[in-house]
Short mmCIF file of C-alpha atoms in Angstrom, two decimals:
data_model
loop_
_atom_site.label_atom_id
_atom_site.label_comp_id
_atom_site.label_asym_id
_atom_site.label_seq_id
_atom_site.Cartn_x
_atom_site.Cartn_y
_atom_site.Cartn_z
CA MET E 1500 -177.51 -43.63 113.23
CA PRO E 1501 -178.29 -40.82 110.74
CA ASP E 1502 -181.51 -41.14 108.76
CA LEU E 1503 -180.87 -40.25 105.12
CA SER E 1504 -184.23 -41.45 103.79
CA ALA E 1505 -185.38 -37.88 103.18
CA PHE E 1506 -182.83 -37.67 100.37
CA ALA E 1507 -184.33 -39.25 97.26
CA ILE E 1508 -180.90 -40.23 95.95
CA THR E 1509 -180.67 -42.87 98.68
CA HIS E 1510 -183.72 -44.62 97.23
CA LYS E 1511 -181.75 -45.51 94.09
CA TRP E 1512 -178.42 -45.92 95.88
CA PRO E 1513 -179.26 -47.17 99.40
CA ALA E 1514 -176.74 -46.32 102.08
CA GLN E 1515 -175.39 -49.47 103.69
CA HIS E 1516 -173.44 -47.25 106.08
CA PRO E 1517 -175.57 -44.11 106.58
CA ASP E 1518 -173.11 -42.78 109.15
CA ARG E 1519 -170.47 -42.45 106.42
CA LEU E 1520 -170.13 -39.80 103.75
CA GLN E 1521 -171.91 -40.97 100.60
CA LEU E 1522 -170.07 -40.49 97.30
CA TYR E 1523 -171.93 -40.64 93.97
CA SER E 1524 -169.37 -40.74 91.21
CA LEU E 1525 -167.50 -42.40 88.38
CA PRO E 1526 -163.71 -42.70 87.93
CA THR E 1527 -163.35 -39.77 85.54
CA PRO E 1528 -160.90 -36.86 86.09
CA ASN E 1529 -163.55 -34.92 87.97
CA GLY E 1530 -164.84 -37.92 89.85
CA VAL E 1531 -161.50 -39.15 91.13
CA LYS E 1532 -160.67 -35.75 92.60
CA VAL E 1533 -163.08 -36.52 95.42
CA SER E 1534 -162.21 -40.20 95.89
CA ILE E 1535 -158.50 -39.29 96.03
CA ALA E 1536 -159.18 -36.55 98.57
CA LEU E 1537 -161.26 -38.89 100.70
CA GLU E 1538 -158.50 -41.51 100.62
CA GLU E 1539 -155.85 -38.93 101.47
CA LEU E 1540 -157.94 -37.62 104.37
CA GLY E 1541 -158.90 -41.04 105.70
CA LEU E 1542 -162.56 -40.08 105.99
CA PRO E 1543 -165.01 -43.00 106.15
CA TYR E 1544 -167.14 -42.99 103.01
CA GLU E 1545 -169.35 -45.21 100.91
CA PRO E 1546 -168.95 -44.97 97.11
CA HIS E 1547 -171.81 -45.44 94.67
CA LEU E 1548 -171.25 -45.87 90.95
CA VAL E 1549 -173.23 -43.48 88.76
CA SER E 1550 -173.23 -45.30 85.43
CA PHE E 1551 -173.35 -43.17 82.30
CA ASP E 1552 -174.06 -46.33 80.30
CA THR E 1553 -177.51 -46.48 81.88
CA ASN E 1554 -177.92 -42.68 82.17
CA ASP E 1555 -177.96 -42.79 85.96
CA GLN E 1556 -176.93 -39.13 85.98
CA THR E 1557 -180.28 -38.11 84.48
CA SER E 1558 -182.41 -40.18 86.86
CA PRO E 1559 -184.82 -38.26 89.12
CA GLU E 1560 -182.96 -39.56 92.16
CA PHE E 1561 -179.61 -38.21 91.05
CA LEU E 1562 -181.11 -34.94 89.84
CA SER E 1563 -182.66 -34.47 93.27
CA LEU E 1564 -179.13 -34.01 94.62
CA ASN E 1565 -177.46 -32.48 91.57
CA PRO E 1566 -179.81 -30.74 89.12
CA ASN E 1567 -176.81 -30.22 86.83
CA ASN E 1568 -176.66 -34.02 86.24
CA LYS E 1569 -172.88 -34.23 86.56
CA ILE E 1570 -170.65 -36.30 88.82
CA PRO E 1571 -169.33 -36.21 91.46
CA ALA E 1572 -171.77 -35.41 94.23
CA ILE E 1573 -171.73 -36.18 97.93
CA LEU E 1574 -174.11 -36.48 100.84
CA ASP E 1575 -172.39 -35.95 104.17
CA PRO E 1576 -174.56 -37.14 107.09
CA ASN E 1577 -172.31 -35.17 109.44
CA GLY E 1578 -172.36 -31.78 107.77
CA PRO E 1579 -172.15 -28.33 109.36
CA GLY E 1580 -174.03 -28.13 112.64
CA GLY E 1581 -174.43 -31.89 112.65
CA HIS E 1582 -176.97 -31.75 109.82
CA PRO E 1583 -176.69 -33.69 106.52
CA LEU E 1584 -175.21 -31.72 103.63
CA ALA E 1585 -175.68 -32.52 99.93
CA LEU E 1586 -173.08 -30.99 97.65
CA PHE E 1587 -172.09 -31.10 93.98
CA GLU E 1588 -169.26 -29.62 91.85
CA SER E 1589 -165.88 -31.24 92.42
CA GLY E 1590 -164.10 -28.00 93.30
CA ALA E 1591 -166.69 -27.11 95.93
CA ILE E 1592 -166.49 -30.63 97.37
CA LEU E 1593 -162.68 -30.47 97.58
CA LEU E 1594 -162.86 -27.18 99.42
CA TYR E 1595 -165.55 -28.50 101.75
CA LEU E 1596 -163.54 -31.62 102.63
CA ALA E 1597 -160.39 -29.57 103.21
CA ASP E 1598 -162.25 -27.19 105.51
CA LYS E 1599 -164.05 -30.04 107.28
CA THR E 1600 -160.77 -31.71 108.21
CA GLY E 1601 -158.36 -28.79 108.30
CA GLN E 1602 -156.13 -30.69 105.88
CA LEU E 1603 -154.98 -30.37 102.26
CA ILE E 1604 -155.24 -26.58 102.41
CA PRO E 1605 -152.97 -24.01 104.08
CA GLN E 1606 -154.25 -22.43 107.27
CA ASP E 1607 -152.58 -19.12 106.45
CA ALA E 1608 -155.23 -16.91 104.85
CA ALA E 1609 -153.12 -15.70 101.94
CA ALA E 1610 -151.89 -19.20 101.03
CA ARG E 1611 -155.42 -20.54 101.42
CA TYR E 1612 -156.78 -18.14 98.81
CA GLU E 1613 -153.83 -18.86 96.54
CA THR E 1614 -154.69 -22.56 96.72
CA ILE E 1615 -158.32 -21.83 95.90
CA GLN E 1616 -157.09 -19.71 93.00
CA TRP E 1617 -155.38 -22.75 91.45
CA VAL E 1618 -158.44 -24.94 92.00
CA MET E 1619 -160.51 -22.34 90.13
CA TRP E 1620 -157.85 -22.25 87.39
CA GLN E 1621 -158.36 -25.95 86.89
CA MET E 1622 -162.14 -25.72 86.97
CA GLY E 1623 -162.32 -22.82 84.53
CA GLY E 1624 -159.51 -23.75 82.15
CA VAL E 1625 -157.85 -27.14 82.43
CA GLY E 1626 -161.00 -29.23 82.70
CA PRO E 1627 -162.95 -27.64 79.83
CA MET E 1628 -159.95 -27.36 77.49
CA PHE E 1629 -158.49 -30.82 78.11
CA GLY E 1630 -161.98 -32.27 77.80
CA GLN E 1631 -162.43 -30.71 74.39
CA VAL E 1632 -159.07 -32.07 73.26
CA GLY E 1633 -160.29 -35.50 74.37
CA PHE E 1634 -163.47 -35.09 72.33
CA PHE E 1635 -161.64 -34.07 69.17
CA ASN E 1636 -158.76 -36.54 69.54
CA LYS E 1637 -160.40 -39.68 70.91
CA PHE E 1638 -164.14 -39.50 70.43
CA ALA E 1639 -166.55 -38.27 67.74
CA GLY E 1640 -164.61 -35.13 66.98
CA LYS E 1641 -161.73 -37.08 65.47
CA ASP E 1642 -163.88 -37.66 62.38
CA PHE E 1643 -164.29 -33.95 61.67
CA GLU E 1644 -162.40 -32.99 58.52
CA ASP E 1645 -162.01 -29.41 59.70
CA LYS E 1646 -159.21 -29.54 62.28
CA ARG E 1647 -159.43 -25.90 63.29
CA PRO E 1648 -161.66 -26.57 66.33
CA ARG E 1649 -159.31 -29.30 67.53
CA ASP E 1650 -156.25 -27.14 66.98
CA ARG E 1651 -157.83 -24.27 68.92
CA TYR E 1652 -158.26 -26.45 72.00
CA VAL E 1653 -154.85 -28.05 71.56
CA ALA E 1654 -153.19 -24.63 71.49
CA GLU E 1655 -155.00 -23.52 74.65
CA SER E 1656 -154.18 -26.80 76.40
CA LYS E 1657 -150.50 -26.32 75.57
CA ARG E 1658 -150.67 -22.80 76.95
CA LEU E 1659 -152.22 -24.07 80.19
CA LEU E 1660 -149.59 -26.78 80.50
CA GLY E 1661 -146.96 -24.09 80.05
CA VAL E 1662 -148.49 -22.07 82.89
CA LEU E 1663 -148.45 -25.11 85.14
CA ASN E 1664 -144.95 -26.08 84.11
CA GLN E 1665 -143.63 -22.64 85.02
CA ARG E 1666 -145.48 -22.70 88.33
CA LEU E 1667 -143.82 -25.99 89.29
CA VAL E 1668 -140.24 -24.87 88.65
CA GLY E 1669 -138.47 -25.14 91.99
CA ARG E 1670 -141.61 -26.44 93.70
CA GLN E 1671 -142.53 -29.91 94.92
CA TRP E 1672 -146.24 -29.21 94.46
CA VAL E 1673 -148.40 -26.39 93.13
CA MET E 1674 -148.24 -24.67 96.52
CA GLY E 1675 -144.60 -25.51 97.20
CA ASP E 1676 -143.82 -28.07 99.86
CA GLN E 1677 -147.46 -28.59 100.87
CA TYR E 1678 -149.59 -31.06 98.96
CA THR E 1679 -153.07 -29.56 98.59
CA ILE E 1680 -156.44 -29.77 96.90
CA ALA E 1681 -154.88 -27.78 94.04
CA ASP E 1682 -152.75 -30.79 93.12
CA ILE E 1683 -155.72 -33.13 93.51
CA ALA E 1684 -157.81 -30.90 91.24
CA ILE E 1685 -155.24 -30.46 88.47
CA LEU E 1686 -153.17 -33.62 88.13
CA PRO E 1687 -155.93 -36.16 87.35
CA TRP E 1688 -156.76 -34.04 84.30
CA VAL E 1689 -153.13 -34.03 83.16
CA ARG E 1690 -152.98 -37.80 83.59
CA ASN E 1691 -156.18 -38.22 81.57
CA LEU E 1692 -155.01 -35.91 78.77
CA ILE E 1693 -151.87 -37.92 78.05
CA GLY E 1694 -153.30 -41.29 79.09
CA PHE E 1695 -156.94 -42.02 78.33
CA TYR E 1696 -157.26 -39.26 75.74
CA GLY E 1697 -153.96 -40.25 74.12
CA ALA E 1698 -153.10 -36.62 73.37
CA GLY E 1699 -149.53 -36.54 74.67
CA ASP E 1700 -147.94 -36.11 71.26
CA LEU E 1701 -150.65 -33.71 70.13
CA VAL E 1702 -149.90 -31.28 72.97
CA GLU E 1703 -146.16 -32.01 72.84
CA PHE E 1704 -146.23 -33.09 76.46
CA SER E 1705 -142.58 -34.12 76.51
CA GLN E 1706 -141.57 -30.45 76.72
CA PHE E 1707 -143.40 -29.97 80.03
CA THR E 1708 -140.82 -31.72 82.15
CA GLU E 1709 -141.81 -30.12 85.45
CA VAL E 1710 -145.41 -31.26 85.00
CA GLN E 1711 -144.24 -34.79 84.23
CA ARG E 1712 -142.00 -34.79 87.30
CA VAL E 1713 -144.83 -33.83 89.67
CA LEU E 1714 -147.35 -36.11 87.95
CA ASP E 1715 -145.05 -39.10 88.51
CA VAL E 1716 -144.84 -38.33 92.23
CA PHE E 1717 -148.59 -37.79 92.41
CA VAL E 1718 -149.65 -41.09 90.86
CA ALA E 1719 -147.17 -42.97 93.07
CA ARG E 1720 -149.04 -41.90 96.21
CA PRO E 1721 -150.99 -44.89 97.64
CA ALA E 1722 -154.14 -42.82 98.19
CA VAL E 1723 -154.02 -41.61 94.60
CA ALA E 1724 -153.47 -45.10 93.20
CA LYS E 1725 -156.53 -46.30 95.12
CA GLY E 1726 -158.71 -43.28 94.49
CA LEU E 1727 -158.17 -43.43 90.73
CA ASN E 1728 -160.30 -46.59 90.62
CA ILE E 1729 -163.16 -45.54 92.92
CA PRO E 1730 -166.00 -46.18 92.47
CA ALA E 1731 -165.11 -49.44 90.78
CA ARG E 1732 -166.76 -49.81 87.41
CA GLY E 1733 -169.25 -52.63 87.23
#
């Protein structure tokens, strides 16, 4: 049985199953990327809720694994060479899990890099822009009288949705027929933008019919439906 006691994070979130991959997360768009991937891959894992309500993400134990104090993070007791591996950043974790299992990413070198390209597109554009729309539409930003900051992020989010919509024309998924980590990276953010953030009308989502088509198929997947609620909120 692996001994994970050297990792301080396990002192706050003890591993009941130290032979399983440990997930430290919250069901946000970034967090559910990893839980969905784990469900799709069928890897044994143990989820731990990192509660923002109690500032768990700034605790010394969490910072010992992720100094950037963001979820998700993982601790894989069976990492490369049989040694434990601690990892943060959702895009890096998705790529690691895909490489670990040889699934959810094309084996052809060119298609592999194209998939990674779309994951980076989400990380660098979709996440930050959609998140800002959420701030200005749902949270404190909605009280700002000056709507220019909000409108700037709305315009960029619409542009990004247009890029994705065009990419999906004639394709089942971002990479064509193969469902990959690119879909798992991007689509939870789309779902959150029009769902939790309530910004569907603001970004005129009804015009992005290809995105809606693929999103509907995505959320109907059993692994996605389960992963969207992991870790369960207290």
